[in-house]
Short mmCIF file of C-alpha atoms and ligand atoms in Angstrom, two decimals:
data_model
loop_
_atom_site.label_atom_id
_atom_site.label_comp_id
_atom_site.label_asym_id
_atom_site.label_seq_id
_atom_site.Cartn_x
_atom_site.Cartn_y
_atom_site.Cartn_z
CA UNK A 1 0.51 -3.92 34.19
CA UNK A 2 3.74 -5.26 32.68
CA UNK A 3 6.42 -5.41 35.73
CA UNK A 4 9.94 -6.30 35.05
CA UNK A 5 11.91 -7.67 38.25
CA UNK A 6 15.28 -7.28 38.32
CA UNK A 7 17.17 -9.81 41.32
CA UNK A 8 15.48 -12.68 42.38
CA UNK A 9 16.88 -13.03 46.27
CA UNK A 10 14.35 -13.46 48.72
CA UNK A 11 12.61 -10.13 48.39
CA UNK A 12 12.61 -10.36 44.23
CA UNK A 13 11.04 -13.93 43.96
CA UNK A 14 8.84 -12.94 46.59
CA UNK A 15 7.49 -9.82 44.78
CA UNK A 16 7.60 -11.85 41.52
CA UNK A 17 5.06 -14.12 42.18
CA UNK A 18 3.11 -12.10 44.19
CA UNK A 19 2.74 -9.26 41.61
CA UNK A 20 1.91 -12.07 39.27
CA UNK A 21 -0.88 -13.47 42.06
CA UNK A 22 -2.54 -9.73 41.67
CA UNK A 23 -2.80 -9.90 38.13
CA UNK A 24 0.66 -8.14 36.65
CA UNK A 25 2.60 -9.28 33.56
CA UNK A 26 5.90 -9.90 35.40
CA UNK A 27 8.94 -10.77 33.73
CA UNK A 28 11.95 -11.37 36.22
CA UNK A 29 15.66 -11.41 35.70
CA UNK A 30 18.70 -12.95 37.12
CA UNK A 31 21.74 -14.74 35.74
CA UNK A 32 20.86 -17.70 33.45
CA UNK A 33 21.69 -20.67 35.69
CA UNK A 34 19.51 -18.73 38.41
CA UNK A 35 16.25 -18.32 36.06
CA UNK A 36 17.06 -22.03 35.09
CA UNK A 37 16.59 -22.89 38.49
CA UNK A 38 13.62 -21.76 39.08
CA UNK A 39 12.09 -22.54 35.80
CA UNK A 40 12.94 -26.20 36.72
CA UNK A 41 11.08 -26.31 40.11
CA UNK A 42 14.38 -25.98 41.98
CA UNK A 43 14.17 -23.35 44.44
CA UNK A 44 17.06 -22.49 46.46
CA UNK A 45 15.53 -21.03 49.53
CA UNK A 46 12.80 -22.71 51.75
CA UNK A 47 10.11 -20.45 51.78
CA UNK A 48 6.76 -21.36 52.98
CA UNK A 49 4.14 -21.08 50.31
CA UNK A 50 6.79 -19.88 47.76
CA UNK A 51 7.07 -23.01 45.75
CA UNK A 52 2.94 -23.53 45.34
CA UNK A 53 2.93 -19.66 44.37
CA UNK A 54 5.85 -20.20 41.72
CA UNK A 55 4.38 -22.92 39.77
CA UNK A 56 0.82 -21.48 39.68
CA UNK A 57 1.95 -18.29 38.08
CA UNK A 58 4.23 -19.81 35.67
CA UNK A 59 1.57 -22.07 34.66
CA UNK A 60 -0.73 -18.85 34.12
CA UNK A 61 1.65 -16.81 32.16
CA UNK A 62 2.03 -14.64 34.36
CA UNK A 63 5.38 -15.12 35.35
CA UNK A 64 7.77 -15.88 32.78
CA UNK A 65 11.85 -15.44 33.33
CA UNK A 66 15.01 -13.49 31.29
CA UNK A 67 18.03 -13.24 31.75
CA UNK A 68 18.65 -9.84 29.39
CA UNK A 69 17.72 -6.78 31.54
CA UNK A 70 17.35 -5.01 28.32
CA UNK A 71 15.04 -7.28 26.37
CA UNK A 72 12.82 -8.03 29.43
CA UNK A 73 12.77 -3.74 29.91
CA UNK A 74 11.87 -2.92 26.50
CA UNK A 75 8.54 -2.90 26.44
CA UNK A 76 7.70 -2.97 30.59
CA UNK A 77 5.58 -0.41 32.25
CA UNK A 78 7.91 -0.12 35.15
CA UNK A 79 11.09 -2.09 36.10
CA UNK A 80 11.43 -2.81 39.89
CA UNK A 81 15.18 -3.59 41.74
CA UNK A 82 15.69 -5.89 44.36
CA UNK A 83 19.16 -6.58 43.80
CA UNK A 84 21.59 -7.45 47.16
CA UNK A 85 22.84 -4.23 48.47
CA UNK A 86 25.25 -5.89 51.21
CA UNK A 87 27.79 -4.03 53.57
CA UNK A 88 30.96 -3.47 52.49
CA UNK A 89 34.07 -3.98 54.85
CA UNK A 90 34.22 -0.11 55.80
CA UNK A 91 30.40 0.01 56.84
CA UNK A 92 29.46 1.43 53.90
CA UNK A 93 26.43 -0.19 51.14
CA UNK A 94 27.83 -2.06 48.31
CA UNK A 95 25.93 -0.54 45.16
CA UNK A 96 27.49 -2.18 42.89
CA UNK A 97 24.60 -4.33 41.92
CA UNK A 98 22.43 -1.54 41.84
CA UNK A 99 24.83 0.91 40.01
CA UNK A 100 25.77 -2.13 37.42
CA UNK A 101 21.66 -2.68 36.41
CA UNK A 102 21.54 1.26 35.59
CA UNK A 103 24.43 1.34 33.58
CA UNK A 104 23.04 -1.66 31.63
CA UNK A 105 20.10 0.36 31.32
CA UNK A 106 21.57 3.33 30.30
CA UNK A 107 23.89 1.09 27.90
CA UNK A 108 21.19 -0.02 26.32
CA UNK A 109 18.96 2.95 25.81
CA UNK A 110 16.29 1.17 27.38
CA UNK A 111 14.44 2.29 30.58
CA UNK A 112 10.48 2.38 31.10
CA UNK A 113 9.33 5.93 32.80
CA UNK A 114 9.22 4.18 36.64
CA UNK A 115 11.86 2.66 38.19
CA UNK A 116 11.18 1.05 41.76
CA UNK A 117 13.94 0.29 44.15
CA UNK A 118 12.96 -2.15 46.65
CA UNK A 119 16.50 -2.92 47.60
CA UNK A 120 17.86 -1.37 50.78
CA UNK A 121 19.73 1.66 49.79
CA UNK A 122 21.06 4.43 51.59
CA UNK A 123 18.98 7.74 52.09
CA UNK A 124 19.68 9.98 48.98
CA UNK A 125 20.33 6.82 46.88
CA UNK A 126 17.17 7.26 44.00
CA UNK A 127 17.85 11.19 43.97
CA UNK A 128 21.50 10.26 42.85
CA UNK A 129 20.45 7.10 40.70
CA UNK A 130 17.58 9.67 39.24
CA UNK A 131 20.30 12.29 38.26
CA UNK A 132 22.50 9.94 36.57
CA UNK A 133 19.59 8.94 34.29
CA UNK A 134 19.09 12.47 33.56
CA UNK A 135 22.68 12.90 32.71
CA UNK A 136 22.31 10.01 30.21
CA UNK A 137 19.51 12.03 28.58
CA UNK A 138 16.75 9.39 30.38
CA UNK A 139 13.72 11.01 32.34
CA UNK A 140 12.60 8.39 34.28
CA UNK A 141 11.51 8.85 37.97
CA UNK A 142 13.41 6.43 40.34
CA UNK A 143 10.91 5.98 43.10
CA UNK A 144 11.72 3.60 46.46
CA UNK A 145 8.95 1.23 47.55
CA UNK A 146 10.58 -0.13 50.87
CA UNK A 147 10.25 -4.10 51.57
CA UNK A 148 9.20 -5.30 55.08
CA UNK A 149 8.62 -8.74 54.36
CA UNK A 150 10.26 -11.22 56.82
CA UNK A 151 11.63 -14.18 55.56
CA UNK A 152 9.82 -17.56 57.00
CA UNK A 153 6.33 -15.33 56.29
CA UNK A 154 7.66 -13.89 53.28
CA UNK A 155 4.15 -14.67 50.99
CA UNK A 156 1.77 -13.81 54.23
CA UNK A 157 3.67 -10.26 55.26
CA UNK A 158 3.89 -9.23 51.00
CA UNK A 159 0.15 -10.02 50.61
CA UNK A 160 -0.64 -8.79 54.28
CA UNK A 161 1.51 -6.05 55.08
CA UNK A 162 0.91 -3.77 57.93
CA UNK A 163 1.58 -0.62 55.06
CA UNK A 164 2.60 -0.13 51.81
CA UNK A 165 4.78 2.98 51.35
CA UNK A 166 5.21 4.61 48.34
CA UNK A 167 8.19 7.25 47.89
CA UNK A 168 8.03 9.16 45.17
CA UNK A 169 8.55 12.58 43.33
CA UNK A 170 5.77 12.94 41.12
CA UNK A 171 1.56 11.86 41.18
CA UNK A 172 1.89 9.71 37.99
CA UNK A 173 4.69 7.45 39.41
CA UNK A 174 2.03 7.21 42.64
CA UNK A 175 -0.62 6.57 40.78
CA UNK A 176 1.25 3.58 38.65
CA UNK A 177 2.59 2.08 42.16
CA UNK A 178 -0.75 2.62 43.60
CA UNK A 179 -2.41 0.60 40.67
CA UNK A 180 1.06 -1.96 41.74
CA UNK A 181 -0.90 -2.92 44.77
CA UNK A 182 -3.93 -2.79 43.94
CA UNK A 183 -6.04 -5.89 45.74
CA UNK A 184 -4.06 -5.44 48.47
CA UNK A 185 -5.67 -3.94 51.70
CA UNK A 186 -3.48 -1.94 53.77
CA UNK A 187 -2.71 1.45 54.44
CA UNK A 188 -0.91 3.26 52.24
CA UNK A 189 1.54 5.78 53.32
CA UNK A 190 3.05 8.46 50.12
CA UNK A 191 6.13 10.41 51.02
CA UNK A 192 9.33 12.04 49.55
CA UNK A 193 12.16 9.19 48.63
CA UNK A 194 14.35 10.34 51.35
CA UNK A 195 12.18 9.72 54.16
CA UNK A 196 11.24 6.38 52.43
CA UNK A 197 14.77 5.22 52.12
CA UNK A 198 15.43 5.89 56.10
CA UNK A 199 12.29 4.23 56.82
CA UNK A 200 13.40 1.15 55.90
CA UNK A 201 16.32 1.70 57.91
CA UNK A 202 14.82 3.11 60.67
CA UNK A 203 12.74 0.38 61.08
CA UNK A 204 14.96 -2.81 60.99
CA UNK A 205 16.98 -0.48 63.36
CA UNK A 206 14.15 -0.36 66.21
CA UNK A 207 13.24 -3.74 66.08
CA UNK A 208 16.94 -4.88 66.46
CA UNK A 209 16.87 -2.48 69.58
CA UNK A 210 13.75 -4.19 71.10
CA UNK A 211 15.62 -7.68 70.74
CA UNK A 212 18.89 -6.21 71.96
CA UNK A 213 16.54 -4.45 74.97
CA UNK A 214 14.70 -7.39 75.78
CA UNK A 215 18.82 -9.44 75.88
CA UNK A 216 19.87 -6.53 77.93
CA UNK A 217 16.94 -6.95 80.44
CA UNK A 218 17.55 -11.13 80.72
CA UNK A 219 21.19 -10.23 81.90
CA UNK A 220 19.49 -8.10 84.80
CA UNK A 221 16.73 -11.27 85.10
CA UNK A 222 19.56 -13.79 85.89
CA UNK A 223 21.49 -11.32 88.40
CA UNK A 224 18.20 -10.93 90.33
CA UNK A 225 16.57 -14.09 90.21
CA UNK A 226 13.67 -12.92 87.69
CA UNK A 227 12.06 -14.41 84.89
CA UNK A 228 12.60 -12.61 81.65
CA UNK A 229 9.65 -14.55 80.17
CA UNK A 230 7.46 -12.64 82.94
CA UNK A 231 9.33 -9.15 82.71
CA UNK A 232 8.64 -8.81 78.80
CA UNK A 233 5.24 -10.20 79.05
CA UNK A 234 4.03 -6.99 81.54
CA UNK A 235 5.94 -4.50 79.26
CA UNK A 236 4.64 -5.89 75.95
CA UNK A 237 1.12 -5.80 77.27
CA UNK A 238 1.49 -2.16 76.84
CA UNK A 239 -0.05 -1.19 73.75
CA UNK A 240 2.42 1.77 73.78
CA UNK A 241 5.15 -0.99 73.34
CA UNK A 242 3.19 -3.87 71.86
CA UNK A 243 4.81 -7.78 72.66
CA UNK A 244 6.21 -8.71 69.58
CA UNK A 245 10.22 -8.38 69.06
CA UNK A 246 10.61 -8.67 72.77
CA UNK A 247 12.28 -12.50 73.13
CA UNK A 248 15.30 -12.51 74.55
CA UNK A 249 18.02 -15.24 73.21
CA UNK A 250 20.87 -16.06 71.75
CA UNK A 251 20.47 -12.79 69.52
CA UNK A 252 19.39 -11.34 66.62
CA UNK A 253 20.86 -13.05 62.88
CA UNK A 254 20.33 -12.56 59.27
CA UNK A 255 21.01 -10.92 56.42
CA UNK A 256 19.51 -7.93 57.50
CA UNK A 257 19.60 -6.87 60.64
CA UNK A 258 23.44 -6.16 61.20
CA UNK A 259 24.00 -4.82 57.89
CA UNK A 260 21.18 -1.85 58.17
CA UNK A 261 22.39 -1.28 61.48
CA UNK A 262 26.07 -0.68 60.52
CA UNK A 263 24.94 1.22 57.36
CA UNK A 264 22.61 3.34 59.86
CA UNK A 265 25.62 4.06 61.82
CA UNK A 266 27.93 4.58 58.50
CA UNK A 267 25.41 7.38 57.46
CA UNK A 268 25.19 9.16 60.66
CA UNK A 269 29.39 9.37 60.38
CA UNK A 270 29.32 10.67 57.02
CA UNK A 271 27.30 13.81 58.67
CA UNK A 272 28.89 13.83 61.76
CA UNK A 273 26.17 12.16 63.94
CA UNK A 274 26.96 9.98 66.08
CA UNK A 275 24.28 7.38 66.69
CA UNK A 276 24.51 5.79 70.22
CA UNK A 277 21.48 3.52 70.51
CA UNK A 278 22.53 1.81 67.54
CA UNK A 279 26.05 1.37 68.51
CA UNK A 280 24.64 -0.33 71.88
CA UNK A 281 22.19 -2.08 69.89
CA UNK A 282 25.21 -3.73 68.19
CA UNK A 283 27.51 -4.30 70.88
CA UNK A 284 24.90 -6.18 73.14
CA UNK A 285 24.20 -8.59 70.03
CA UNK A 286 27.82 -8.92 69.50
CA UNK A 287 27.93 -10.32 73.02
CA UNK A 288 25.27 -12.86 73.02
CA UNK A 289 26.93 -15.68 71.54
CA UNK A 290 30.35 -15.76 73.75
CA UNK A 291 27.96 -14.78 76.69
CA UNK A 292 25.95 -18.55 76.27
CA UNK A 293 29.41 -20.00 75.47
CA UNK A 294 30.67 -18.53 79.02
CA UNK A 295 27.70 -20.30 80.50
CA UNK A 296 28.96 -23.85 79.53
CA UNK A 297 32.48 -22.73 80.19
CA UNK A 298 31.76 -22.01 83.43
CA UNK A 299 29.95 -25.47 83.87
CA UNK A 300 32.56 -27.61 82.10
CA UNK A 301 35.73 -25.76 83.24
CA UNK A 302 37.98 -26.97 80.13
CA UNK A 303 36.60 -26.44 77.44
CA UNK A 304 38.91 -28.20 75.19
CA UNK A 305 38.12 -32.00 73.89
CA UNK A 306 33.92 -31.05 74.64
CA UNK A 307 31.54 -31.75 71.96
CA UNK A 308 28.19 -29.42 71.80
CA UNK A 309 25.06 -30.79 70.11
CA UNK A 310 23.22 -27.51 68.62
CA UNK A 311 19.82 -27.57 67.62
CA UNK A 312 18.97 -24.88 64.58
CA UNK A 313 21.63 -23.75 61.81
CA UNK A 314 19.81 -21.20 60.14
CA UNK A 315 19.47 -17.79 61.74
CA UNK A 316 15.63 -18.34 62.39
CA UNK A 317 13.16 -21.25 62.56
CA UNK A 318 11.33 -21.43 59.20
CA UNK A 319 13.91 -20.81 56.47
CA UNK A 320 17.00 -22.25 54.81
CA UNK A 321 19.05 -19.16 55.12
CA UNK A 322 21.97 -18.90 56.90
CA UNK A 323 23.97 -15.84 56.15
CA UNK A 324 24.42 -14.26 59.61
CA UNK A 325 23.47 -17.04 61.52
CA UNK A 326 24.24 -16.64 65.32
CA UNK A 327 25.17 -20.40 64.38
CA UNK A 328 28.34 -19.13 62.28
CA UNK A 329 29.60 -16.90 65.41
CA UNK A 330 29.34 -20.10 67.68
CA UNK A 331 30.91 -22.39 65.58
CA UNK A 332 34.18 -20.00 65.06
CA UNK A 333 34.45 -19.68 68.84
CA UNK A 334 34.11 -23.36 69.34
CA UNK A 335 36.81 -23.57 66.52
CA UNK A 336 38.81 -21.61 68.88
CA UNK A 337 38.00 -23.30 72.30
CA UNK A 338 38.71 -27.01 70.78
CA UNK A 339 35.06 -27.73 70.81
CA UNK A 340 33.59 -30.18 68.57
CA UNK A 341 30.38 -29.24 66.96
CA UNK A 342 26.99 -31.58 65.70
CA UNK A 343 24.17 -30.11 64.66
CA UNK A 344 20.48 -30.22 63.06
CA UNK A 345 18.18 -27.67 61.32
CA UNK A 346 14.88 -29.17 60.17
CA UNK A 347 15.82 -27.63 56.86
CA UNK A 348 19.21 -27.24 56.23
CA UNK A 349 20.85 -30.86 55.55
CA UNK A 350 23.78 -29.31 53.67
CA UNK A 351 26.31 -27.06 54.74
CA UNK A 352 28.75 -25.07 52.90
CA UNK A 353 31.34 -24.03 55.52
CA UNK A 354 33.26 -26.62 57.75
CA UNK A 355 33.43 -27.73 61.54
CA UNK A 356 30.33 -28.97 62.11
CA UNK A 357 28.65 -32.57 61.69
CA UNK A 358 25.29 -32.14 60.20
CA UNK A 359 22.89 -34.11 62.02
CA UNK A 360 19.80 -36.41 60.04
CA UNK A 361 17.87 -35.81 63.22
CA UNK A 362 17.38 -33.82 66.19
CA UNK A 363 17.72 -37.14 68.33
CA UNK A 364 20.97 -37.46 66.50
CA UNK A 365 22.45 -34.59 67.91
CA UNK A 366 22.15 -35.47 71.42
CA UNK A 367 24.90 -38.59 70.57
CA UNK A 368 27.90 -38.42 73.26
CA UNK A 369 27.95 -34.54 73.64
CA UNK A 370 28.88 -32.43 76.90
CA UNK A 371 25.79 -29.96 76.41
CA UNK A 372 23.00 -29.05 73.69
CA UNK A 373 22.42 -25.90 72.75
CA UNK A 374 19.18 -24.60 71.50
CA UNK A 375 19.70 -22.01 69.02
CA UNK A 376 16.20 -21.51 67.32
CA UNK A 377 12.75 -21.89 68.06
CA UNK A 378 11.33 -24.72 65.80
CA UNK A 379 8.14 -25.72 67.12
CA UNK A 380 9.42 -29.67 66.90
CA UNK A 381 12.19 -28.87 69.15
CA UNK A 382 9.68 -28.07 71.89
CA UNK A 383 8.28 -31.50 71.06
CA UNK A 384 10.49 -32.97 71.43
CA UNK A 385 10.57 -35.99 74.37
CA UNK A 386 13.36 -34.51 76.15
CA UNK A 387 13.86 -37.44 78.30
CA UNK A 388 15.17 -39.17 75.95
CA UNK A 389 17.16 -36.24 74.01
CA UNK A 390 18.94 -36.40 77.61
CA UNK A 391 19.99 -39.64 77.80
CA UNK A 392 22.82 -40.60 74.93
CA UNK A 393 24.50 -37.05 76.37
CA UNK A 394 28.26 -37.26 77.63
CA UNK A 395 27.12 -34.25 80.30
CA UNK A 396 23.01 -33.63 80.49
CA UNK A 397 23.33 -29.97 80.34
CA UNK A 398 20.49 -28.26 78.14
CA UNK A 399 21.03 -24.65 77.15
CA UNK A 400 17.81 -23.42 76.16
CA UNK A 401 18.79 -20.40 74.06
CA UNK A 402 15.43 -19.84 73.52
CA UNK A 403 13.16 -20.43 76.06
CA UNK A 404 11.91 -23.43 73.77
CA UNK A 405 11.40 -26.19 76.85
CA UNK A 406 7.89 -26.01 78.56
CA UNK A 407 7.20 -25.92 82.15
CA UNK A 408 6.57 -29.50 81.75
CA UNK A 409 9.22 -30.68 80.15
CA UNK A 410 11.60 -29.22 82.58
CA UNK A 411 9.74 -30.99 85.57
CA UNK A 412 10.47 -34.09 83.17
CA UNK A 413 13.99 -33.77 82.71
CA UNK A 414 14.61 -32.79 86.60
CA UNK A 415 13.67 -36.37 87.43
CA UNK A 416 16.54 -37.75 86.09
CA UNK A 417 19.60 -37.56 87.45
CA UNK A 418 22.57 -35.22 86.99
CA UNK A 419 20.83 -32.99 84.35
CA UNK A 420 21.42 -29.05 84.08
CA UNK A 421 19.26 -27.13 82.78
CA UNK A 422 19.89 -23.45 81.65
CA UNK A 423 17.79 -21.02 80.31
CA UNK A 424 17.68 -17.56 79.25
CA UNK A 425 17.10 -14.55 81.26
CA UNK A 426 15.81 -16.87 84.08
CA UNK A 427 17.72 -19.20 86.70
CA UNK A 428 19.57 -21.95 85.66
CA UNK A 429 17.66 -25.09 87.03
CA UNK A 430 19.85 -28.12 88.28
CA UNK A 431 18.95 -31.96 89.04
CA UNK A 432 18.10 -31.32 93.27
CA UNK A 433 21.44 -32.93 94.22
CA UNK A 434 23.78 -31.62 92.50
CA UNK A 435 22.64 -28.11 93.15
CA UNK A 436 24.68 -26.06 94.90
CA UNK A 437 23.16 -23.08 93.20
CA UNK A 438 20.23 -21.64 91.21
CA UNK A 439 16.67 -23.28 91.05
CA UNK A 440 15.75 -26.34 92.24
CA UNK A 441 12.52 -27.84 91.25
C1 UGA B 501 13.69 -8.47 59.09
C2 UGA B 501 12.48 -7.58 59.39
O1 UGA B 501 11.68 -8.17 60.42
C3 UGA B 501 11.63 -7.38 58.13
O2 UGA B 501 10.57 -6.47 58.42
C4 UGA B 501 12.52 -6.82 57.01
O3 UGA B 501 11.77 -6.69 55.80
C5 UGA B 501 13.68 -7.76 56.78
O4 UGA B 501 14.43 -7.93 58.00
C6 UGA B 501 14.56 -7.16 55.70
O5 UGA B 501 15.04 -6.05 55.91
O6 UGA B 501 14.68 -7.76 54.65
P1 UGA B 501 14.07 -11.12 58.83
O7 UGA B 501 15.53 -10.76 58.88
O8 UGA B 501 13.57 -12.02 57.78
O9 UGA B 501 13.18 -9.76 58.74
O10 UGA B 501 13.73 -11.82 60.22
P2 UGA B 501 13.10 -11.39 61.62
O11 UGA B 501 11.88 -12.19 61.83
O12 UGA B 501 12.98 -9.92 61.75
O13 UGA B 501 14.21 -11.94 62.63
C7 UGA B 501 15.53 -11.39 62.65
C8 UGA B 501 16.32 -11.99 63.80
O14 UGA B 501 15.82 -11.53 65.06
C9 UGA B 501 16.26 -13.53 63.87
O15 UGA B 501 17.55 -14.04 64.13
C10 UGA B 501 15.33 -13.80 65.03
O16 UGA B 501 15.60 -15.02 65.67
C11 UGA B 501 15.66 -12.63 65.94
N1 UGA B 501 14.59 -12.30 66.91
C12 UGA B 501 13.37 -11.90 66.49
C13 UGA B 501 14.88 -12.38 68.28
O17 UGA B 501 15.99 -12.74 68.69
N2 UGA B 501 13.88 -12.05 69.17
C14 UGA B 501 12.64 -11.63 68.76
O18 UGA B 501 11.80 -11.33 69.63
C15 UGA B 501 12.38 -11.57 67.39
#
């Protein structure tokens, strides 16, 4: 089948070369310094698996790149969207992306007979894209073909998903998004657009609940002296409730998470529903950050003149990205408190924004600081010997905003003298004597 890709974000490049991995012509299209990009090798996310997958299907022909929607449309069998759909100010979806690609299309006079969204949009979104077609004398279906991939598994969760859905309007647009997928095994689930398009939203939404549940719970952990680690365990054991999405932390981040929620929230509004899980859901994220910052506060006393080593930039271990990193919160409040900032992601070496010192290693990071803060859960930072992350620190206080340290580790570090140790949802566990409160060990 010959597939035209419009966007190449995370999703589109994703779906490029896996499309092109099943067998499908795909052509994809973004703005000419971005197809340059990737036609010389130079991706600009970290993406396990991505870069092997992109030069193998270029090689085959099977993925070549444009940057003229209408000349890579002409002659596709369907043309699938994945351009950004962020949040606007106000709450509301920015379409303009989406709305700019059909009015090229209907500028052009070009548009094969299935179009796919796979960007986010809100429910009612294809119905309206579909009638503006119409208006321009087009009769193509616009069909929405929701994306669950997560980014850091982004080639495993495409080519493994746990279902595929398919909404659309008529049986020949299912049976050309059917053929889509075909050599992929999972269930397949065909419904009406509508329900498709909340789907999507309905499920980021739960699974930002969970976290935000399981955050909730670790507040109750530390004010009675439980272990959030154990609490979780019991209720995801439940196959009712199943353990994944359950670890509490320094919160939920990413490009995704927040702005489906507040575009959840913007379409309940617009009908007059309020929606008060998801407003919770929110709040308690919104609260992690200057929660863990309260922590060392509380520790330090004056903040001002303190210097934090943090350990992970990007919102989650395994990728580059760092649009709505928990990281970006902390850094403005430490702005505000007078606190300096170091810090090391395994792979982000570069930074756009300033305030922080990037780091060359985690070891670095450590250097003459009052506390370290562990913001994601890179394997290595577990492995790393946390004696001796301890001793270049100004203050030996260890925020594990994670849970990341072992059992073992912790014994370790207790040995020495004058280290703090605190954890998430659990007591905070100090060097025997200087404890006056919490755990000793
Ligand atoms: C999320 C969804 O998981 C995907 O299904 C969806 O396709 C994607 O959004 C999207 O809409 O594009 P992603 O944002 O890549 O994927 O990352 P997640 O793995 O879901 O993690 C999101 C955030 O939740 C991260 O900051 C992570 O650290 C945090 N998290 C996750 C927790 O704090 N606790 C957990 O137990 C799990």
């Amino acid at each position: 089948m010959r597939l035209t890709i419009i966007g190449t974000g995370y999703v589109g490049i994703v779906a490029a070369v896996c499309f092109a991995k099943l067998g499908h012509s795909v052509t994809a299209v973004d703005r000419e310094h971005v197809i340059n990009s990737f036609q010389n090798n130079q991706l600009s996310m970290w993406e396990p698996g991505l870069q092997d997958l992109l030069n193998e299907t270029i090689r085959d022909g099977k993925l070549v790149f444009d940057a003229d929607i209408a000349r890579a449309s002409a002659h596709a069998d369907a043309l699938l969207i994945a351009v950004g759909t962020p949040a606007r100010a106000d709450g509301h979806t920015d379409l303009s992306q989406v709305e700019a690609v059909f009015a090229h299309l209907v500028q052009a006079g070009v548009c094969p007979p299935l179009v796919i969204m796979k960007s986010t949009v809100p429910v009612g979104t294809c119905n309206e894209l579909e009638a503006s077609l119409r208006e321009a004398g087009i009769s193509t279906e616009v069909a929405f073909n929701p994306e669950f991939l997560r980014q850091g598994s982004a080639i495993n969760d495409f080519m493994s998903p746990d279902r595929i859905v398919l909404g659309c309007r008529s049986h020949q647009a299912e049976d050309v998004l059917r053929h889509l997928y075909d050599g992929i095994n999972a269930p397949i689930q065909v419904c009406d657009r509508r329900s498709a398009e909340l789907m999507k939203y309905a499920s980021n939404a739960f699974l930002a609940m969970k976290i935000s549940f399981a955050n909730m719970m670790a507040d109750l952990c530390e004010g009675y002296d439980a272990d959030i680690r154990q609490v979780m365990q019991g209720v995801g054991a439940d196959r009712r409730i199943g353990p994944h999405f359950l670890q509490a932390g320094v919160g939920y981040g990413g490009s995704c998470f927040s702005k489906d929620l507040q575009s959840l929230l913007t379409s309940g509004k617009k009908i007059g529903h309020a929606l008060p899980l998801l407003e919770a859901t929110a709040f308690i994220n919104d609260q992690r950050i200057p929660q863990m910052l309260d922590k060392l506060i509380t520790i330090w006393g004056n903040p001002l003149g303190k210097r934090l080593g943090v350990l992970g930039i990007a919102f989650k271990p395994n990728t580059s990205d760092v649009r709505d990193a928990p990281f970006l919160t902390l850094l403005k409040l430490c702005h505000l408190y007078g606190i300096d900032v170091q810090a090391y992601d395994p792979v982000v070496s570069q930074v756009s924004f300033e305030g922080v010192k990037v780091m060359d290693t985690a070891y670095e990071v450590s250097t003459n600081v009052d506390a370290i803060l562990l913001m994601t859960e890179w394997p290595q930072f577990a492995e790393l010997d946390w004696v001796e992350m301890v001793l270049p620190m100004r203050e030996a206080i260890v925020l594990d905003g994670r849970n990341v340290l072992s059992d073992e580790a912790i014994k370790r570090l207790m040995c020495l003298e004058g280290v703090t140790y605190v954890p998430v949802g659990r007591s905070m566990v100090m060097e025997p004597h200087l404890a006056t409160s919490g755990h000793t060990l």
